[in-house]
Amino acid sequence: MIFSRKRAGAGRHDRDERATEVLDDYPAEEAGAPSIARGPYDISEAPSGVARLDLGSLHIPAVPEVEVRVQADQQGVIQQVVLVHGANALQLGVFAAPRSEGIWDEVRAEIRQSLVADGATAREVPGDYGTELRATVNTQDGPTDLRFVGVDGPRWMVRAVFQGAAAVDPAAAGPLAECLEGLVVDRGQEAKPVREPLPLRLPREAEQEAESTPDGDRPADAPRQV
């Protein structure tokens, strides 16, 4: 697991201070009995006895050979969470949603409109969690495939973006799909505007190690942020 802390006033891709932990070392969480076959789960229905990395609103299950890359600001507020397995990556985000209805359909339409406006190709396809959005965007390294998956929960929505072979072939996601299926959302009870990102933070032990890491020791850039 790699944590990076962004310098104040630094550019979007500039980073310093890294702390490395082993995800499997985190203790198993206790939660209520599950009411659904797979996640993402609300904290109230997540299975117990599973080792997870507590990032505040997101608890990420420990899956072998999956690296968790987290970029945070100087206050320890997480700006980006990316899981990496081989050449595949999964970017995670979690947002507030209304109590009465989901927002993925609306969000997906806006993402598609934005991608097309930028010259990308995008199409909707059925997936394991309902309608997905698959897109090909132009980057400095050439065309890049992305697969957007949305999951509506009780007063929250998870947005997952696959990159690599997993973007065009869901079967290639492997351990990353396992991470999504075991993801837990801790929404909290505080009222929040719809679509506002739910707060994410570094674990205390990671913050302490990041503060003690020399400035010159920097991780490689995470996959493309979307």
C-alpha atoms as an extended CHARMM CRD file, in Angstrom:
* protein
*
       226  EXT
         1         1  MET       CA              0.0000000000        0.0000000000        0.0000000000  PROA      1               0.0000000000
         2         2  ILE       CA              1.4070000000        3.4000000000       -0.9450000000  PROA      2               0.0000000000
         3         3  PHE       CA              0.4350000000        6.6730000000        0.6640000000  PROA      3               0.0000000000
         4         4  SER       CA              1.5330000000       10.0110000000       -0.7750000000  PROA      4               0.0000000000
         5         5  ARG       CA              1.1160000000       13.4670000000        0.6710000000  PROA      5               0.0000000000
         6         6  LYS       CA              0.6770000000       16.4070000000       -1.6770000000  PROA      6               0.0000000000
         7         7  ARG       CA              2.8200000000       19.4960000000       -1.1070000000  PROA      7               0.0000000000
         8         8  ALA       CA              0.9540000000       22.6920000000       -0.3930000000  PROA      8               0.0000000000
         9         9  GLY       CA              0.6590000000       24.6330000000       -3.6260000000  PROA      9               0.0000000000
        10        10  ALA       CA              2.0550000000       21.7400000000       -5.6640000000  PROA      10              0.0000000000
        11        11  GLY       CA              0.7060000000       20.7200000000       -9.0360000000  PROA      11              0.0000000000
        12        12  ARG       CA             -1.8560000000       18.0140000000       -9.5570000000  PROA      12              0.0000000000
        13        13  HSD       CA              0.7160000000       15.2740000000      -10.1220000000  PROA      13              0.0000000000
        14        14  ASP       CA              3.4090000000       16.4750000000       -7.7120000000  PROA      14              0.0000000000
        15        15  ARG       CA              3.8700000000       14.3580000000       -4.6060000000  PROA      15              0.0000000000
        16        16  ASP       CA              6.1920000000       13.8620000000       -1.6890000000  PROA      16              0.0000000000
        17        17  GLU       CA              6.4350000000       11.7540000000        1.4500000000  PROA      17              0.0000000000
        18        18  ARG       CA              5.5590000000        8.0730000000        1.1360000000  PROA      18              0.0000000000
        19        19  ALA       CA              4.5890000000        5.4990000000        3.7040000000  PROA      19              0.0000000000
        20        20  THR       CA              4.3070000000        1.8340000000        2.8450000000  PROA      20              0.0000000000
        21        21  GLU       CA              2.1330000000       -0.5930000000        4.7910000000  PROA      21              0.0000000000
        22        22  VAL       CA              0.9130000000       -4.1560000000        4.3020000000  PROA      22              0.0000000000
        23        23  LEU       CA             -2.8630000000       -4.2070000000        3.8940000000  PROA      23              0.0000000000
        24        24  ASP       CA             -3.1500000000       -7.7290000000        5.3130000000  PROA      24              0.0000000000
        25        25  ASP       CA             -1.8290000000       -6.4440000000        8.6450000000  PROA      25              0.0000000000
        26        26  TYR       CA             -4.9960000000       -4.4950000000        9.3640000000  PROA      26              0.0000000000
        27        27  PRO       CA             -7.3550000000       -6.1140000000       11.8910000000  PROA      27              0.0000000000
        28        28  ALA       CA            -10.6390000000       -7.7430000000       10.9930000000  PROA      28              0.0000000000
        29        29  GLU       CA            -13.6790000000       -5.5280000000       11.4610000000  PROA      29              0.0000000000
        30        30  GLU       CA            -16.8280000000       -6.3950000000       13.3330000000  PROA      30              0.0000000000
        31        31  ALA       CA            -20.1310000000       -5.4800000000       11.6880000000  PROA      31              0.0000000000
        32        32  GLY       CA            -23.7090000000       -6.6070000000       11.4040000000  PROA      32              0.0000000000
        33        33  ALA       CA            -24.9330000000       -9.6750000000        9.5530000000  PROA      33              0.0000000000
        34        34  PRO       CA            -24.9960000000       -9.1770000000        5.7650000000  PROA      34              0.0000000000
        35        35  SER       CA            -28.3480000000       -8.7920000000        4.0510000000  PROA      35              0.0000000000
        36        36  ILE       CA            -27.0150000000       -8.8390000000        0.4940000000  PROA      36              0.0000000000
        37        37  ALA       CA            -24.8660000000      -11.3520000000       -1.3500000000  PROA      37              0.0000000000
        38        38  ARG       CA            -22.0660000000       -8.9590000000       -2.2770000000  PROA      38              0.0000000000
        39        39  GLY       CA            -20.9720000000       -5.3760000000       -1.8790000000  PROA      39              0.0000000000
        40        40  PRO       CA            -20.3200000000       -2.6270000000       -1.9230000000  PROA      40              0.0000000000
        41        41  TYR       CA            -21.9780000000       -2.9010000000        1.4730000000  PROA      41              0.0000000000
        42        42  ASP       CA            -23.3550000000       -0.2840000000        3.7800000000  PROA      42              0.0000000000
        43        43  ILE       CA            -21.5450000000       -0.4270000000        7.1230000000  PROA      43              0.0000000000
        44        44  SER       CA            -24.7920000000       -1.6450000000        8.7160000000  PROA      44              0.0000000000
        45        45  GLU       CA            -24.8890000000       -4.8120000000        6.5820000000  PROA      45              0.0000000000
        46        46  ALA       CA            -21.2240000000       -5.5940000000        6.0000000000  PROA      46              0.0000000000
        47        47  PRO       CA            -19.9360000000       -9.0980000000        6.8470000000  PROA      47              0.0000000000
        48        48  SER       CA            -17.8200000000       -9.3350000000        9.9800000000  PROA      48              0.0000000000
        49        49  GLY       CA            -14.4310000000      -10.9770000000       10.3510000000  PROA      49              0.0000000000
        50        50  VAL       CA            -12.9270000000       -9.3410000000        7.2470000000  PROA      50              0.0000000000
        51        51  ALA       CA             -9.6180000000       -7.4450000000        7.3300000000  PROA      51              0.0000000000
        52        52  ARG       CA            -10.1890000000       -3.9940000000        5.8570000000  PROA      52              0.0000000000
        53        53  LEU       CA             -8.2500000000       -0.7560000000        5.4940000000  PROA      53              0.0000000000
        54        54  ASP       CA            -10.2590000000        2.0170000000        7.1800000000  PROA      54              0.0000000000
        55        55  LEU       CA            -10.1250000000        5.1960000000        5.0940000000  PROA      55              0.0000000000
        56        56  GLY       CA            -13.0800000000        6.8390000000        6.7850000000  PROA      56              0.0000000000
        57        57  SER       CA            -16.0780000000        6.6100000000        4.4690000000  PROA      57              0.0000000000
        58        58  LEU       CA            -14.5110000000        3.7050000000        2.5620000000  PROA      58              0.0000000000
        59        59  HSD       CA            -13.2470000000        0.4690000000        4.1000000000  PROA      59              0.0000000000
        60        60  ILE       CA            -11.2180000000       -1.5090000000        1.5490000000  PROA      60              0.0000000000
        61        61  PRO       CA            -10.9350000000       -5.2820000000        1.9660000000  PROA      61              0.0000000000
        62        62  ALA       CA             -7.5110000000       -6.8970000000        2.0820000000  PROA      62              0.0000000000
        63        63  VAL       CA             -7.0520000000       -8.8280000000       -1.1680000000  PROA      63              0.0000000000
        64        64  PRO       CA             -3.6920000000      -10.4920000000       -1.9340000000  PROA      64              0.0000000000
        65        65  GLU       CA             -1.4860000000       -8.7500000000       -4.5270000000  PROA      65              0.0000000000
        66        66  VAL       CA             -3.6680000000       -5.6420000000       -4.6750000000  PROA      66              0.0000000000
        67        67  GLU       CA             -1.7740000000       -2.4120000000       -3.9810000000  PROA      67              0.0000000000
        68        68  VAL       CA             -3.6860000000        0.5330000000       -2.5110000000  PROA      68              0.0000000000
        69        69  ARG       CA             -2.4160000000        3.9250000000       -3.6710000000  PROA      69              0.0000000000
        70        70  VAL       CA             -3.7380000000        6.9230000000       -1.7790000000  PROA      70              0.0000000000
        71        71  GLN       CA             -2.9610000000       10.5750000000       -2.4690000000  PROA      71              0.0000000000
        72        72  ALA       CA             -3.6800000000       13.0180000000        0.3530000000  PROA      72              0.0000000000
        73        73  ASP       CA             -3.1390000000       16.6960000000        1.0670000000  PROA      73              0.0000000000
        74        74  GLN       CA             -1.0840000000       18.1090000000        3.9370000000  PROA      74              0.0000000000
        75        75  GLN       CA             -4.0440000000       17.7560000000        6.2990000000  PROA      75              0.0000000000
        76        76  GLY       CA             -4.3360000000       14.0340000000        5.5750000000  PROA      76              0.0000000000
        77        77  VAL       CA             -7.5230000000       14.4580000000        3.5340000000  PROA      77              0.0000000000
        78        78  ILE       CA             -7.5320000000       11.8830000000        0.7410000000  PROA      78              0.0000000000
        79        79  GLN       CA             -7.8950000000       13.2340000000       -2.7870000000  PROA      79              0.0000000000
        80        80  GLN       CA             -7.6120000000        9.9710000000       -4.7280000000  PROA      80              0.0000000000
        81        81  VAL       CA             -7.8360000000        6.2210000000       -4.0580000000  PROA      81              0.0000000000
        82        82  VAL       CA             -6.5580000000        3.8030000000       -6.7010000000  PROA      82              0.0000000000
        83        83  LEU       CA             -6.2180000000        0.0320000000       -6.3570000000  PROA      83              0.0000000000
        84        84  VAL       CA             -3.6500000000       -1.6220000000       -8.6200000000  PROA      84              0.0000000000
        85        85  HSD       CA             -3.2150000000       -5.2460000000       -9.6330000000  PROA      85              0.0000000000
        86        86  GLY       CA             -0.6940000000       -5.8910000000      -12.4040000000  PROA      86              0.0000000000
        87        87  ALA       CA             -1.5850000000       -3.7250000000      -15.4020000000  PROA      87              0.0000000000
        88        88  ASN       CA             -5.1210000000       -3.0900000000      -14.1430000000  PROA      88              0.0000000000
        89        89  ALA       CA             -6.2980000000       -0.2800000000      -11.9060000000  PROA      89              0.0000000000
        90        90  LEU       CA             -9.5010000000        0.6300000000      -10.0800000000  PROA      90              0.0000000000
        91        91  GLN       CA            -10.1880000000        4.2030000000       -8.9870000000  PROA      91              0.0000000000
        92        92  LEU       CA            -12.7680000000        4.5680000000       -6.2120000000  PROA      92              0.0000000000
        93        93  GLY       CA            -14.9700000000        7.4700000000       -5.1490000000  PROA      93              0.0000000000
        94        94  VAL       CA            -17.9630000000        7.6850000000       -2.8210000000  PROA      94              0.0000000000
        95        95  PHE       CA            -20.5920000000       10.4200000000       -2.7780000000  PROA      95              0.0000000000
        96        96  ALA       CA            -23.6540000000       11.5050000000       -0.8100000000  PROA      96              0.0000000000
        97        97  ALA       CA            -27.0240000000       10.6110000000       -2.3250000000  PROA      97              0.0000000000
        98        98  PRO       CA            -30.6890000000       11.2200000000       -1.4640000000  PROA      98              0.0000000000
        99        99  ARG       CA            -32.5030000000        8.9340000000        0.8960000000  PROA      99              0.0000000000
       100       100  SER       CA            -35.3320000000        8.3170000000       -1.5920000000  PROA      100             0.0000000000
       101       101  GLU       CA            -33.5270000000        7.4020000000       -4.8310000000  PROA      101             0.0000000000
       102       102  GLY       CA            -30.2160000000        6.5470000000       -6.4800000000  PROA      102             0.0000000000
       103       103  ILE       CA            -28.2140000000        8.9840000000       -8.5740000000  PROA      103             0.0000000000
       104       104  TRP       CA            -26.0490000000        6.7150000000      -10.7700000000  PROA      104             0.0000000000
       105       105  ASP       CA            -28.3000000000        7.0390000000      -13.8410000000  PROA      105             0.0000000000
       106       106  GLU       CA            -28.0840000000       10.8170000000      -13.7130000000  PROA      106             0.0000000000
       107       107  VAL       CA            -24.3660000000       10.8700000000      -12.9350000000  PROA      107             0.0000000000
       108       108  ARG       CA            -23.6130000000        8.3770000000      -15.6990000000  PROA      108             0.0000000000
       109       109  ALA       CA            -25.4360000000       10.5280000000      -18.2710000000  PROA      109             0.0000000000
       110       110  GLU       CA            -23.3960000000       13.5690000000      -17.2320000000  PROA      110             0.0000000000
       111       111  ILE       CA            -20.1160000000       11.6390000000      -17.3730000000  PROA      111             0.0000000000
       112       112  ARG       CA            -20.9790000000       10.4260000000      -20.8610000000  PROA      112             0.0000000000
       113       113  GLN       CA            -21.8470000000       13.9280000000      -22.0230000000  PROA      113             0.0000000000
       114       114  SER       CA            -18.5870000000       15.2920000000      -20.6490000000  PROA      114             0.0000000000
       115       115  LEU       CA            -16.5050000000       12.5360000000      -22.2630000000  PROA      115             0.0000000000
       116       116  VAL       CA            -18.1170000000       13.0110000000      -25.6750000000  PROA      116             0.0000000000
       117       117  ALA       CA            -17.5980000000       16.7720000000      -25.4220000000  PROA      117             0.0000000000
       118       118  ASP       CA            -13.8850000000       16.0940000000      -24.8940000000  PROA      118             0.0000000000
       119       119  GLY       CA            -13.7120000000       13.9640000000      -28.0260000000  PROA      119             0.0000000000
       120       120  ALA       CA            -13.9050000000       10.5580000000      -26.3500000000  PROA      120             0.0000000000
       121       121  THR       CA            -16.1470000000        7.7080000000      -27.4250000000  PROA      121             0.0000000000
       122       122  ALA       CA            -18.5800000000        6.3680000000      -24.8310000000  PROA      122             0.0000000000
       123       123  ARG       CA            -21.3260000000        3.7860000000      -24.7970000000  PROA      123             0.0000000000
       124       124  GLU       CA            -23.5920000000        2.2020000000      -22.2060000000  PROA      124             0.0000000000
       125       125  VAL       CA            -23.5500000000       -1.5630000000      -21.6990000000  PROA      125             0.0000000000
       126       126  PRO       CA            -25.1700000000       -3.9300000000      -19.1800000000  PROA      126             0.0000000000
       127       127  GLY       CA            -22.9430000000       -5.0790000000      -16.3500000000  PROA      127             0.0000000000
       128       128  ASP       CA            -22.9680000000       -6.9300000000      -13.0510000000  PROA      128             0.0000000000
       129       129  TYR       CA            -24.1800000000       -3.8160000000      -11.2170000000  PROA      129             0.0000000000
       130       130  GLY       CA            -26.5640000000       -2.5800000000      -13.8840000000  PROA      130             0.0000000000
       131       131  THR       CA            -25.7380000000       -0.1690000000      -16.6890000000  PROA      131             0.0000000000
       132       132  GLU       CA            -22.0490000000        0.6350000000      -17.0860000000  PROA      132             0.0000000000
       133       133  LEU       CA            -20.3130000000        3.2440000000      -19.1850000000  PROA      133             0.0000000000
       134       134  ARG       CA            -17.3470000000        2.2390000000      -21.3340000000  PROA      134             0.0000000000
       135       135  ALA       CA            -15.2060000000        4.9000000000      -22.9190000000  PROA      135             0.0000000000
       136       136  THR       CA            -12.0020000000        5.4020000000      -24.8740000000  PROA      136             0.0000000000
       137       137  VAL       CA            -10.2200000000        8.6530000000      -24.0680000000  PROA      137             0.0000000000
       138       138  ASN       CA             -7.2040000000       10.2540000000      -25.7300000000  PROA      138             0.0000000000
       139       139  THR       CA             -4.1620000000       10.7220000000      -23.5130000000  PROA      139             0.0000000000
       140       140  GLN       CA             -0.5000000000       11.6100000000      -24.0220000000  PROA      140             0.0000000000
       141       141  ASP       CA              0.2050000000        7.8780000000      -24.1220000000  PROA      141             0.0000000000
       142       142  GLY       CA             -2.4780000000        7.2360000000      -26.7290000000  PROA      142             0.0000000000
       143       143  PRO       CA             -6.0520000000        5.9140000000      -26.4400000000  PROA      143             0.0000000000
       144       144  THR       CA             -6.9810000000        4.6670000000      -22.9580000000  PROA      144             0.0000000000
       145       145  ASP       CA             -9.9930000000        2.4830000000      -22.1530000000  PROA      145             0.0000000000
       146       146  LEU       CA            -12.1180000000        3.2210000000      -19.0820000000  PROA      146             0.0000000000
       147       147  ARG       CA            -15.0880000000        1.3830000000      -17.5810000000  PROA      147             0.0000000000
       148       148  PHE       CA            -17.3450000000        3.3170000000      -15.2080000000  PROA      148             0.0000000000
       149       149  VAL       CA            -19.4060000000        1.3250000000      -12.7020000000  PROA      149             0.0000000000
       150       150  GLY       CA            -21.8880000000        2.9290000000      -10.3210000000  PROA      150             0.0000000000
       151       151  VAL       CA            -23.4940000000        1.4010000000       -7.2460000000  PROA      151             0.0000000000
       152       152  ASP       CA            -26.3430000000        3.1560000000       -5.4380000000  PROA      152             0.0000000000
       153       153  GLY       CA            -26.5960000000        2.4630000000       -1.7180000000  PROA      153             0.0000000000
       154       154  PRO       CA            -28.5570000000        3.9080000000        1.1940000000  PROA      154             0.0000000000
       155       155  ARG       CA            -27.7730000000        7.6460000000        0.9590000000  PROA      155             0.0000000000
       156       156  TRP       CA            -24.5190000000        7.0150000000       -0.9210000000  PROA      156             0.0000000000
       157       157  MET       CA            -23.1780000000        6.1520000000       -4.3640000000  PROA      157             0.0000000000
       158       158  VAL       CA            -19.8830000000        4.4370000000       -5.1800000000  PROA      158             0.0000000000
       159       159  ARG       CA            -18.2360000000        5.2870000000       -8.4880000000  PROA      159             0.0000000000
       160       160  ALA       CA            -15.6470000000        2.7520000000       -9.6530000000  PROA      160             0.0000000000
       161       161  VAL       CA            -13.4860000000        3.3140000000      -12.7460000000  PROA      161             0.0000000000
       162       162  PHE       CA            -11.5400000000        0.3800000000      -14.1840000000  PROA      162             0.0000000000
       163       163  GLN       CA             -8.4530000000        0.8740000000      -16.3580000000  PROA      163             0.0000000000
       164       164  GLY       CA             -6.3720000000       -1.6270000000      -18.2980000000  PROA      164             0.0000000000
       165       165  ALA       CA             -7.7140000000       -4.9050000000      -19.6570000000  PROA      165             0.0000000000
       166       166  ALA       CA            -10.4050000000       -4.7990000000      -16.9410000000  PROA      166             0.0000000000
       167       167  ALA       CA            -11.8990000000       -1.7800000000      -18.7190000000  PROA      167             0.0000000000
       168       168  VAL       CA            -12.8900000000       -3.8310000000      -21.7590000000  PROA      168             0.0000000000
       169       169  ASP       CA            -13.2130000000       -7.3090000000      -20.2390000000  PROA      169             0.0000000000
       170       170  PRO       CA            -14.8220000000       -7.4930000000      -16.7770000000  PROA      170             0.0000000000
       171       171  ALA       CA            -13.4820000000      -11.0360000000      -16.3860000000  PROA      171             0.0000000000
       172       172  ALA       CA             -9.9580000000       -9.5800000000      -16.3870000000  PROA      172             0.0000000000
       173       173  ALA       CA            -10.6390000000       -7.5040000000      -13.2560000000  PROA      173             0.0000000000
       174       174  GLY       CA             -9.9520000000      -10.4930000000      -10.9880000000  PROA      174             0.0000000000
       175       175  PRO       CA             -8.8280000000       -9.3080000000       -7.5360000000  PROA      175             0.0000000000
       176       176  LEU       CA             -9.9640000000       -5.7460000000       -8.2710000000  PROA      176             0.0000000000
       177       177  ALA       CA            -13.5170000000       -6.9840000000       -8.7750000000  PROA      177             0.0000000000
       178       178  GLU       CA            -13.1450000000       -8.8120000000       -5.4590000000  PROA      178             0.0000000000
       179       179  CYS       CA            -12.1730000000       -5.5170000000       -3.8060000000  PROA      179             0.0000000000
       180       180  LEU       CA            -15.2710000000       -3.8110000000       -5.1860000000  PROA      180             0.0000000000
       181       181  GLU       CA            -17.4930000000       -6.6820000000       -4.0640000000  PROA      181             0.0000000000
       182       182  GLY       CA            -16.0620000000       -6.4620000000       -0.5480000000  PROA      182             0.0000000000
       183       183  LEU       CA            -16.0340000000       -2.6620000000       -0.2730000000  PROA      183             0.0000000000
       184       184  VAL       CA            -17.7960000000       -1.1340000000        2.7430000000  PROA      184             0.0000000000
       185       185  VAL       CA            -19.2410000000        2.3930000000        2.9030000000  PROA      185             0.0000000000
       186       186  ASP       CA            -19.5390000000        4.2230000000        6.2170000000  PROA      186             0.0000000000
       187       187  ARG       CA            -21.9200000000        7.0510000000        5.2620000000  PROA      187             0.0000000000
       188       188  GLY       CA            -22.3470000000        8.5080000000        8.7290000000  PROA      188             0.0000000000
       189       189  GLN       CA            -25.4650000000       10.3740000000        9.8450000000  PROA      189             0.0000000000
       190       190  GLU       CA            -24.4220000000       13.9240000000        8.9800000000  PROA      190             0.0000000000
       191       191  ALA       CA            -26.5700000000       15.7000000000        6.3850000000  PROA      191             0.0000000000
       192       192  LYS       CA            -24.6210000000       16.3970000000        3.1880000000  PROA      192             0.0000000000
       193       193  PRO       CA            -25.4480000000       17.9190000000       -0.1900000000  PROA      193             0.0000000000
       194       194  VAL       CA            -26.2520000000       15.3750000000       -2.8900000000  PROA      194             0.0000000000
       195       195  ARG       CA            -23.1080000000       14.3360000000       -4.8310000000  PROA      195             0.0000000000
       196       196  GLU       CA            -20.7160000000       15.7860000000       -2.2830000000  PROA      196             0.0000000000
       197       197  PRO       CA            -17.7150000000       13.4480000000       -1.8760000000  PROA      197             0.0000000000
       198       198  LEU       CA            -17.8360000000       11.6490000000        1.4480000000  PROA      198             0.0000000000
       199       199  PRO       CA            -14.7710000000       12.3450000000        3.6040000000  PROA      199             0.0000000000
       200       200  LEU       CA            -11.7520000000       10.0580000000        3.2930000000  PROA      200             0.0000000000
       201       201  ARG       CA             -8.6940000000       10.1150000000        5.5270000000  PROA      201             0.0000000000
       202       202  LEU       CA             -5.4140000000        8.3440000000        6.0620000000  PROA      202             0.0000000000
       203       203  PRO       CA             -5.2260000000        5.7670000000        8.8560000000  PROA      203             0.0000000000
       204       204  ARG       CA             -3.4150000000        7.1940000000       11.8710000000  PROA      204             0.0000000000
       205       205  GLU       CA             -0.4440000000        4.8480000000       11.5370000000  PROA      205             0.0000000000
       206       206  ALA       CA             -0.0250000000        5.8020000000        7.8790000000  PROA      206             0.0000000000
       207       207  GLU       CA             -0.0860000000        9.5190000000        8.7200000000  PROA      207             0.0000000000
       208       208  GLN       CA              2.6410000000        9.0040000000       11.2940000000  PROA      208             0.0000000000
       209       209  GLU       CA              4.8700000000        7.0820000000        8.8950000000  PROA      209             0.0000000000
       210       210  ALA       CA              4.2470000000        9.5500000000        6.0510000000  PROA      210             0.0000000000
       211       211  GLU       CA              5.3970000000       12.3900000000        8.3010000000  PROA      211             0.0000000000
       212       212  SER       CA              8.6560000000       10.5410000000        9.0290000000  PROA      212             0.0000000000
       213       213  THR       CA              9.4520000000        9.6550000000        5.3900000000  PROA      213             0.0000000000
       214       214  PRO       CA             12.1920000000       11.7730000000        3.6890000000  PROA      214             0.0000000000
       215       215  ASP       CA             10.9590000000       14.2750000000        1.0960000000  PROA      215             0.0000000000
       216       216  GLY       CA             13.0540000000       12.7060000000       -1.6360000000  PROA      216             0.0000000000
       217       217  ASP       CA             11.3500000000        9.3230000000       -1.4000000000  PROA      217             0.0000000000
       218       218  ARG       CA              8.4020000000        9.6000000000       -3.7850000000  PROA      218             0.0000000000
       219       219  PRO       CA              6.1150000000        7.0220000000       -5.3130000000  PROA      219             0.0000000000
       220       220  ALA       CA              5.4490000000        6.6390000000       -9.0110000000  PROA      220             0.0000000000
       221       221  ASP       CA              2.3850000000        8.4170000000      -10.4070000000  PROA      221             0.0000000000
       222       222  ALA       CA             -0.9400000000        6.6920000000       -9.9370000000  PROA      222             0.0000000000
       223       223  PRO       CA             -3.0430000000        5.7710000000      -12.9740000000  PROA      223             0.0000000000
       224       224  ARG       CA             -4.9550000000        8.4850000000      -14.7840000000  PROA      224             0.0000000000
       225       225  GLN       CA             -7.3800000000       10.3920000000      -12.5550000000  PROA      225             0.0000000000
       226       226  VAL       CA            -10.9280000000       10.6820000000      -13.9630000000  PROA      226             0.0000000000
